[in-house]
Tab-separated table of C-alpha atoms and ligand atoms in Angstrom:
chain	number	residue	atom	x	y	z
A	430	MET	CA	0.000	0.000	0.000
A	431	LYS	CA	1.270	3.512	-0.845
A	432	THR	CA	1.825	5.820	2.112
A	433	VAL	CA	1.347	9.602	2.115
A	434	TYR	CA	2.508	11.788	5.002
A	435	ILE	CA	0.227	14.762	5.675
A	436	LEU	CA	2.158	17.209	7.840
A	437	ASN	CA	0.663	20.228	9.561
A	438	GLY	CA	2.674	23.005	11.150
A	439	PRO	CA	2.144	25.449	14.001
A	440	ASN	CA	-1.283	26.574	15.171
A	441	LEU	CA	-3.145	24.279	12.814
A	442	ASN	CA	-4.228	22.266	15.863
A	443	LEU	CA	-6.416	25.302	16.632
A	444	LEU	CA	-8.443	25.113	13.421
A	445	GLY	CA	-12.135	25.555	14.102
A	446	THR	CA	-11.633	28.346	16.618
A	447	ARG	CA	-8.548	30.082	15.164
A	448	GLU	CA	-9.561	33.146	13.097
A	449	PRO	CA	-12.571	31.343	11.554
A	450	GLU	CA	-13.115	34.284	9.190
A	451	VAL	CA	-9.751	33.391	7.605
A	452	TYR	CA	-9.461	29.631	8.117
A	453	GLY	CA	-13.104	28.521	8.396
A	454	LYS	CA	-14.756	26.431	11.104
A	455	THR	CA	-13.580	22.974	10.080
A	456	THR	CA	-11.331	21.369	12.699
A	457	LEU	CA	-8.070	19.570	11.951
A	458	ALA	CA	-9.693	16.325	13.176
A	459	GLU	CA	-12.413	16.770	10.526
A	460	ILE	CA	-9.801	17.419	7.824
A	461	GLU	CA	-7.951	14.296	8.989
A	462	GLN	CA	-11.156	12.262	8.699
A	463	SER	CA	-11.791	13.404	5.128
A	464	CYS	CA	-8.191	12.513	4.236
A	465	ARG	CA	-8.602	9.072	5.842
A	466	ASP	CA	-11.885	8.511	3.961
A	467	PHE	CA	-10.170	9.401	0.677
A	468	GLY	CA	-7.184	7.196	1.534
A	469	ALA	CA	-9.431	4.230	2.351
A	470	LYS	CA	-11.203	4.560	-1.010
A	471	HIS	CA	-8.017	4.954	-3.035
A	472	GLY	CA	-5.636	2.542	-1.351
A	473	LEU	CA	-3.447	5.184	0.316
A	474	GLU	CA	-2.169	4.781	3.851
A	475	ILE	CA	-2.337	8.163	5.557
A	476	GLN	CA	0.086	9.374	8.221
A	477	PHE	CA	-1.615	12.559	9.455
A	478	LEU	CA	0.539	14.597	11.857
A	479	GLN	CA	0.644	18.079	13.408
A	480	SER	CA	3.341	19.839	15.403
A	481	ASN	CA	4.026	23.340	16.633
A	482	HIS	CA	7.779	22.588	16.521
A	483	GLU	CA	10.052	23.085	13.522
A	484	GLY	CA	12.487	20.277	14.439
A	485	GLN	CA	9.654	17.776	14.863
A	486	LEU	CA	8.346	18.643	11.391
A	487	ILE	CA	11.846	18.156	9.965
A	488	ASP	CA	12.143	14.736	11.653
A	489	TRP	CA	8.821	13.718	10.101
A	490	ILE	CA	9.880	14.980	6.646
A	491	GLN	CA	13.006	12.804	6.911
A	492	ASP	CA	10.870	9.821	8.016
A	493	ALA	CA	8.533	10.448	5.099
A	494	GLY	CA	11.512	10.373	2.747
A	495	LYS	CA	12.175	6.789	3.868
A	496	LYS	CA	8.683	5.481	4.507
A	497	SER	CA	6.319	7.203	2.083
A	498	GLN	CA	5.593	7.869	-1.567
A	499	GLY	CA	4.631	11.523	-1.010
A	500	ILE	CA	4.311	14.460	1.347
A	501	LEU	CA	1.397	16.861	1.635
A	502	ILE	CA	2.458	19.718	3.899
A	503	ASN	CA	0.812	22.787	5.337
A	504	PRO	CA	3.813	24.326	7.079
A	505	GLY	CA	1.750	27.177	8.604
A	506	ALA	CA	3.874	30.234	9.324
A	507	TYR	CA	7.091	28.221	8.797
A	508	THR	CA	6.237	28.479	5.093
A	509	HIS	CA	7.458	32.049	5.203
A	510	THR	CA	10.444	31.649	7.540
A	511	SER	CA	11.965	28.171	7.523
A	512	ILE	CA	14.927	27.442	5.286
A	513	ALA	CA	15.425	24.297	7.410
A	514	ILE	CA	12.026	22.896	6.389
A	515	ARG	CA	12.707	23.864	2.776
A	516	ASP	CA	16.062	22.043	2.895
A	517	ALA	CA	14.501	18.941	4.484
A	518	LEU	CA	11.870	18.788	1.723
A	519	SER	CA	14.562	19.288	-0.882
A	520	ALA	CA	16.611	16.409	0.572
A	521	VAL	CA	13.887	13.770	0.286
A	522	HIS	CA	13.133	12.091	-3.006
A	523	VAL	CA	9.337	11.994	-2.917
A	524	PRO	CA	6.819	14.407	-4.472
A	525	VAL	CA	5.797	17.299	-2.200
A	526	ILE	CA	2.550	19.224	-2.364
A	527	GLU	CA	2.362	22.473	-0.381
A	528	ILE	CA	-1.056	23.353	0.895
A	529	HIS	CA	-2.649	26.388	2.538
A	530	LEU	CA	-6.245	26.825	3.586
A	531	SER	CA	-6.127	30.547	2.848
A	532	ASN	CA	-4.918	32.228	-0.326
A	533	ILE	CA	-1.579	33.470	0.986
A	534	HIS	CA	-1.195	35.759	-2.057
A	535	ARG	CA	-4.287	37.776	-1.134
A	536	ARG	CA	-3.040	38.366	2.400
A	537	GLU	CA	-0.255	40.361	4.064
A	538	GLN	CA	2.941	40.924	2.075
A	539	PHE	CA	5.003	38.738	4.441
A	540	ARG	CA	2.876	35.718	3.476
A	541	HIS	CA	3.565	36.126	-0.250
A	542	ARG	CA	7.000	34.541	-0.031
A	543	SER	CA	7.109	30.772	0.470
A	544	TYR	CA	10.444	29.020	0.923
A	545	VAL	CA	8.604	25.734	0.411
A	546	SER	CA	7.159	26.469	-3.050
A	547	GLN	CA	10.636	26.333	-4.619
A	548	VAL	CA	10.950	22.669	-3.693
A	549	ALA	CA	7.292	21.641	-4.070
A	550	THR	CA	5.908	19.655	-6.972
A	551	GLY	CA	2.711	21.679	-6.684
A	552	VAL	CA	0.935	24.205	-4.490
A	553	ILE	CA	-2.730	24.409	-3.491
A	554	CYS	CA	-3.935	27.472	-1.625
A	555	GLY	CA	-7.128	29.356	-0.949
A	556	LEU	CA	-9.524	26.419	-1.282
A	557	GLY	CA	-9.971	25.729	2.438
A	558	PRO	CA	-10.085	22.142	3.751
A	559	ALA	CA	-10.951	20.836	0.262
A	560	GLY	CA	-7.329	21.562	-0.654
A	561	TYR	CA	-6.182	18.557	1.381
A	562	VAL	CA	-8.331	16.102	-0.545
A	563	LEU	CA	-7.396	17.790	-3.827
A	564	GLY	CA	-3.760	17.285	-2.859
A	565	LEU	CA	-4.431	13.607	-2.195
A	566	GLN	CA	-6.160	13.303	-5.556
A	567	ALA	CA	-3.016	14.689	-7.157
A	568	PHE	CA	-0.941	12.123	-5.279
A	569	ALA	CA	-3.205	9.330	-6.381
A	570	GLY	CA	-2.338	10.441	-9.944
A	571	LEU	CA	1.335	11.149	-9.236
A	572	VAL	CA	1.828	7.866	-7.440
A	573	SER	CA	0.203	5.774	-10.158
A	574	SER	CA	2.053	7.631	-12.933
A	575	GLU	CA	5.327	6.560	-11.306
A	576	ARG	CA	4.927	2.902	-12.363
B	1188	DQA	C1	-1.612	28.892	6.423
B	1188	DQA	C2	-1.165	30.283	5.949
B	1188	DQA	C3	0.025	30.778	6.752
B	1188	DQA	O1	0.395	32.079	6.313
B	1188	DQA	C4	-0.343	30.858	8.220
B	1188	DQA	O2	0.779	31.270	8.976
B	1188	DQA	C5	-0.916	29.602	8.738
B	1188	DQA	C6	-1.883	28.868	7.914
B	1188	DQA	C7	-2.896	28.420	5.709
B	1188	DQA	O3	-3.203	27.239	5.788
B	1188	DQA	O4	-3.620	29.248	5.127
B	1188	DQA	O5	-0.657	29.200	9.871
B	1188	DQA	O6	-0.579	27.956	6.116
């Protein structure tokens, strides 16, 4: 079975109550459930993880490089600051999809730069929780096109 790591960065554990006007009311547990439902239907094993700590995210990216066929990552604010996360993603040899609930390009200037986009296969932003399942759909295609 193909494995996809879905990694979530800082403050995403607060989804549902965190700035709902920006991020909506869906909780991370609900997003996880929709990813698991998609995975079950499409033969993908899902490792769904969240941390507020940069080093923990890097450890998981390295694990994903060894144990998975793809990474879907919402790095939260580390998107805009972390060269270390960018380098970790660049070091692993699996496709990476960067995801954001909000459209970072419509927001403050400091959110317009993403260190992660340079090393991502693709980027989904501004589509809310649906972006996660769209990312998985892309993986389903990417993974099968790797045969
Ligand atoms: C986010 C966008 C980031 O700018 C922000 O720091 C987040 C969430 C998003 O999903 O829209 O924490 O990654």
